[in-house]
Amino acid sequence: GAVVSQHPSRVICKSGTSVKIECRSLDFQATTMFWYRQFPKQSLMLMATSNEGSKATYEQGVEKDKFLINHASLTLSTLTVTSAHPEDSSFYICSARDGGGSLEQYFGPGTRLTVT
Amino acid sequence: DAKTTQPTSMDCAEGRAANLPCNHSTISGNEYVYWYRQIHSQGPQYIIHGLKNNETNEMASLIITEDRKSSTLILPHATLRDTAVYYCIVRVNNNAGNMLTFGGGTRLMVKP
């Protein structure tokens, strides 16, 4: 099946710093990418929908100025957690929709963020 | 998208069939039933999907009732590596409806 990668897989940062997470579709063009957050023992919660070349759409309760999303190409979306705090520690997962054919979503392996 | 109800957890003996139920009584005519699973600390993995006919692939079988209000995912010969959280999701399959809404899922524990 189609492959989606995320980088880094794990990151530890200090409180107040910013962290960028990359999501790439490796063998298809993704006009839409989705960012999810998952806290321990909970389900995935959609944070935002990222469309190539336009502004992201954020879910209720997700601060767009804190979670900056850039989707500048058909294969790359980035999520930047600005001024991270310990409560932002979570598992961040992206998915990419194959805009060329099946319209299916493929998930990345996730990024474990720990803010100390 | 219609909501789904799944048991919180299930156990299955290794080598036996694992049957995971899902209720989606408010499903609309144009909504598909999708199954994903998530192994600990990994991203979700697509398993199978269907509209009204039963489906089978190399991973699993999907049985959808005639009224489409419930379905069952069948892993024919469960292995220890099938231990994961299994999510049943219903959604339309078009440009606008591609957002996936995850419920609590079923935590399947395959035991030796």
Coordinates of C-alpha atoms in Angstrom, one line a residue:
Chain A
G1 CA 0.0 0.0 0.0
A2 CA 0.9 3.7 -0.1
V3 CA 3.6 4.9 2.3
V4 CA 3.5 7.9 4.5
S5 CA 6.5 8.9 6.6
Q6 CA 6.9 11.2 9.6
H7 CA 10.0 12.8 11.0
P8 CA 11.1 12.7 13.6
S9 CA 9.7 9.6 15.2
R10 CA 10.6 10.8 18.7
V11 CA 11.5 14.2 20.0
I12 CA 12.2 15.6 23.4
C13 CA 12.2 19.4 23.8
K14 CA 12.3 21.9 26.6
S15 CA 9.2 23.9 27.6
G16 CA 8.9 27.1 25.6
T17 CA 10.7 25.9 22.5
S18 CA 9.1 25.0 19.2
V19 CA 9.1 21.7 17.4
K20 CA 8.5 20.9 13.8
I21 CA 7.1 17.6 12.6
E22 CA 7.1 16.6 9.0
C23 CA 4.7 14.3 7.2
R24 CA 5.5 13.1 3.7
S25 CA 3.6 11.0 1.2
L26 CA 6.3 8.9 -0.5
D27 CA 4.6 7.4 -3.5
F28 CA 1.5 9.4 -4.2
Q29 CA 0.4 13.0 -4.3
A30 CA -1.6 14.1 -1.3
T31 CA -3.9 17.1 -1.8
T32 CA -5.2 16.7 1.7
M33 CA -3.4 15.7 4.9
F34 CA -4.8 15.3 8.3
W35 CA -3.1 15.8 11.7
Y36 CA -4.2 13.8 14.7
R37 CA -3.2 13.9 18.4
Q38 CA -3.4 10.9 20.7
F39 CA -3.0 11.0 24.4
P40 CA -2.1 7.8 26.4
K41 CA -4.9 5.2 26.4
Q42 CA -7.2 7.5 24.3
S43 CA -8.3 7.4 20.7
L44 CA -7.0 9.6 17.9
M45 CA -8.4 13.1 17.9
L46 CA -8.4 15.1 14.7
M47 CA -6.6 18.4 15.1
A48 CA -6.7 19.9 11.6
T49 CA -7.2 19.3 7.9
S50 CA -4.4 20.5 5.7
N51 CA -5.0 21.3 2.0
E52 CA -2.1 21.9 -0.3
G53 CA -1.7 25.5 -1.1
S54 CA -4.4 26.8 1.2
K55 CA -4.9 27.5 4.9
A56 CA -5.5 24.6 7.2
T57 CA -8.9 24.0 8.8
Y58 CA -8.7 23.5 12.6
E59 CA -11.0 21.5 14.8
Q60 CA -12.8 23.3 17.6
G61 CA -10.5 23.8 20.6
V62 CA -7.3 23.6 18.6
E63 CA -5.3 26.8 18.6
K64 CA -4.2 27.7 15.1
D65 CA -1.5 30.0 16.4
K66 CA 0.0 27.3 18.5
F67 CA -0.2 24.5 16.0
L68 CA 1.1 25.9 12.8
I69 CA 0.4 23.8 9.7
N70 CA 2.1 24.3 6.3
H71 CA 1.2 22.2 3.3
A72 CA 3.4 23.8 0.6
S73 CA 3.7 20.8 -1.7
L74 CA 1.7 17.7 -2.7
T75 CA 3.9 15.5 -0.7
L76 CA 4.8 17.4 2.4
S77 CA 2.9 18.9 5.3
T78 CA 4.5 20.2 8.5
L79 CA 3.1 20.7 12.0
T80 CA 4.9 23.1 14.2
V81 CA 4.1 23.1 17.9
T82 CA 5.1 26.6 19.1
S83 CA 6.1 27.4 22.6
A84 CA 5.6 23.8 23.7
H85 CA 4.5 23.0 27.2
P86 CA 4.4 19.7 29.0
E87 CA 0.7 19.3 28.3
D88 CA 1.5 19.2 24.6
S89 CA 3.3 16.0 25.2
S90 CA 1.5 13.5 23.0
F91 CA 1.6 11.1 20.0
Y92 CA 1.1 13.1 16.8
I93 CA -0.1 11.2 13.7
C94 CA -0.6 12.4 10.2
S95 CA -2.5 10.9 7.4
A96 CA -2.5 11.7 3.7
R97 CA -5.3 11.3 1.2
D98 CA -4.4 9.9 -2.2
G99 CA -5.9 12.6 -4.4
G100 CA -5.0 10.9 -7.6
G101 CA -7.1 7.8 -7.5
S102 CA -8.5 5.9 -4.6
L103 CA -9.1 8.8 -2.2
E104 CA -8.1 6.5 0.6
Q105 CA -6.2 7.8 3.6
Y106 CA -2.9 6.4 4.7
F107 CA -1.4 7.0 8.1
G108 CA 2.1 7.8 9.1
P109 CA 3.9 6.0 11.9
G110 CA 3.5 8.8 14.4
T111 CA 5.8 11.2 16.3
R112 CA 6.1 10.9 20.0
L113 CA 6.6 14.4 21.5
T114 CA 7.8 14.8 25.1
V115 CA 8.1 18.3 26.5
T116 CA 10.1 18.6 29.7
Chain B
D1 CA -20.7 10.6 9.8
A2 CA -22.6 7.9 11.7
K3 CA -21.3 6.9 15.2
T4 CA -20.2 3.3 16.0
T5 CA -20.3 1.2 19.1
Q6 CA -17.7 -1.4 19.8
P7 CA -16.9 -3.5 22.9
T8 CA -14.0 -2.0 24.9
S9 CA -11.9 -5.1 24.9
M10 CA -11.8 -8.7 23.8
D11 CA -9.6 -11.7 24.3
C12 CA -8.8 -14.4 21.7
A13 CA -6.7 -17.5 21.8
E14 CA -3.8 -17.7 19.3
G15 CA -4.8 -19.6 16.2
R16 CA -8.5 -19.1 16.7
A17 CA -10.8 -16.8 14.8
A18 CA -11.3 -13.3 16.3
N19 CA -14.7 -11.9 15.7
L20 CA -15.0 -8.2 16.4
P21 CA -18.5 -6.7 16.4
C22 CA -19.5 -3.1 15.6
N23 CA -22.9 -1.5 15.8
H24 CA -23.7 1.4 13.4
S25 CA -27.5 1.6 13.6
T26 CA -27.6 5.2 12.2
I27 CA -25.6 4.5 9.1
S28 CA -26.7 6.3 6.0
G29 CA -27.1 4.7 2.6
N30 CA -23.9 6.2 1.2
E31 CA -21.7 5.5 4.1
Y32 CA -19.1 2.8 4.0
V33 CA -17.9 0.6 6.9
Y34 CA -14.1 0.9 7.4
W35 CA -11.8 -1.0 9.8
Y36 CA -8.4 0.1 11.0
R37 CA -6.2 -1.2 13.7
Q38 CA -3.5 0.4 15.7
I39 CA -0.7 -1.5 17.2
H40 CA 0.9 0.1 20.3
S41 CA 2.9 3.3 19.5
Q42 CA 2.2 3.0 15.7
G43 CA 0.0 4.8 13.3
P44 CA -3.3 3.2 12.3
Q45 CA -3.3 0.5 9.6
Y46 CA -6.1 0.0 7.1
I47 CA -7.6 -3.4 7.2
I48 CA -10.7 -3.6 5.0
H49 CA -13.9 -1.7 4.1
G50 CA -17.3 -2.4 2.5
L51 CA -20.6 -0.9 1.6
K52 CA -23.1 -3.7 1.8
N53 CA -21.6 -6.9 0.4
N54 CA -19.3 -9.0 2.5
E55 CA -15.6 -8.5 1.8
T56 CA -12.5 -10.5 2.2
N57 CA -8.8 -9.7 1.7
E58 CA -5.5 -11.2 2.8
M59 CA -5.9 -9.7 6.3
A60 CA -9.5 -10.2 7.3
S61 CA -13.2 -10.7 6.3
L62 CA -15.9 -8.1 6.8
I63 CA -19.5 -9.3 7.3
I64 CA -22.2 -6.6 7.1
T65 CA -25.7 -7.4 8.1
E66 CA -28.4 -7.0 5.5
D67 CA -29.9 -4.0 7.2
R68 CA -26.3 -2.6 7.5
K69 CA -26.8 -1.7 11.1
S70 CA -24.0 -3.8 12.3
S71 CA -20.9 -5.6 11.0
T72 CA -18.2 -8.1 12.2
L73 CA -14.6 -8.1 11.4
I74 CA -13.1 -11.6 11.3
L75 CA -9.5 -12.4 11.7
P76 CA -9.5 -16.1 10.7
H77 CA -6.4 -17.3 12.5
A78 CA -5.4 -14.7 15.1
T79 CA -1.7 -14.4 15.9
L80 CA 0.1 -12.6 18.8
R81 CA 0.9 -9.9 16.3
D82 CA -2.8 -9.1 15.9
T83 CA -2.9 -7.7 19.4
A84 CA -4.0 -4.1 18.8
V85 CA -6.9 -1.7 19.1
Y86 CA -9.4 -2.2 16.3
Y87 CA -11.4 0.8 15.1
C88 CA -14.7 0.5 13.2
I89 CA -15.5 3.7 11.3
V90 CA -18.4 4.6 9.0
R91 CA -18.0 7.4 6.5
V92 CA -18.9 8.6 3.0
N93 CA -16.3 7.9 0.4
N94 CA -16.0 11.1 -1.5
N95 CA -13.9 14.2 -1.6
A96 CA -15.8 15.9 1.1
G97 CA -16.2 12.9 3.4
N98 CA -12.7 11.7 3.8
M99 CA -12.2 12.8 7.4
L100 CA -12.0 9.8 9.7
T101 CA -13.6 10.0 13.1
F102 CA -12.1 7.5 15.6
G103 CA -14.2 6.2 18.4
G104 CA -12.8 4.2 21.3
G105 CA -12.2 1.0 19.4
T106 CA -11.9 -2.6 20.7
R107 CA -8.6 -3.6 22.4
L108 CA -8.0 -7.1 21.2
M109 CA -5.6 -9.2 23.2
V110 CA -4.5 -12.4 21.5
K111 CA -3.2 -14.9 24.1
P112 CA -0.9 -17.9 23.6

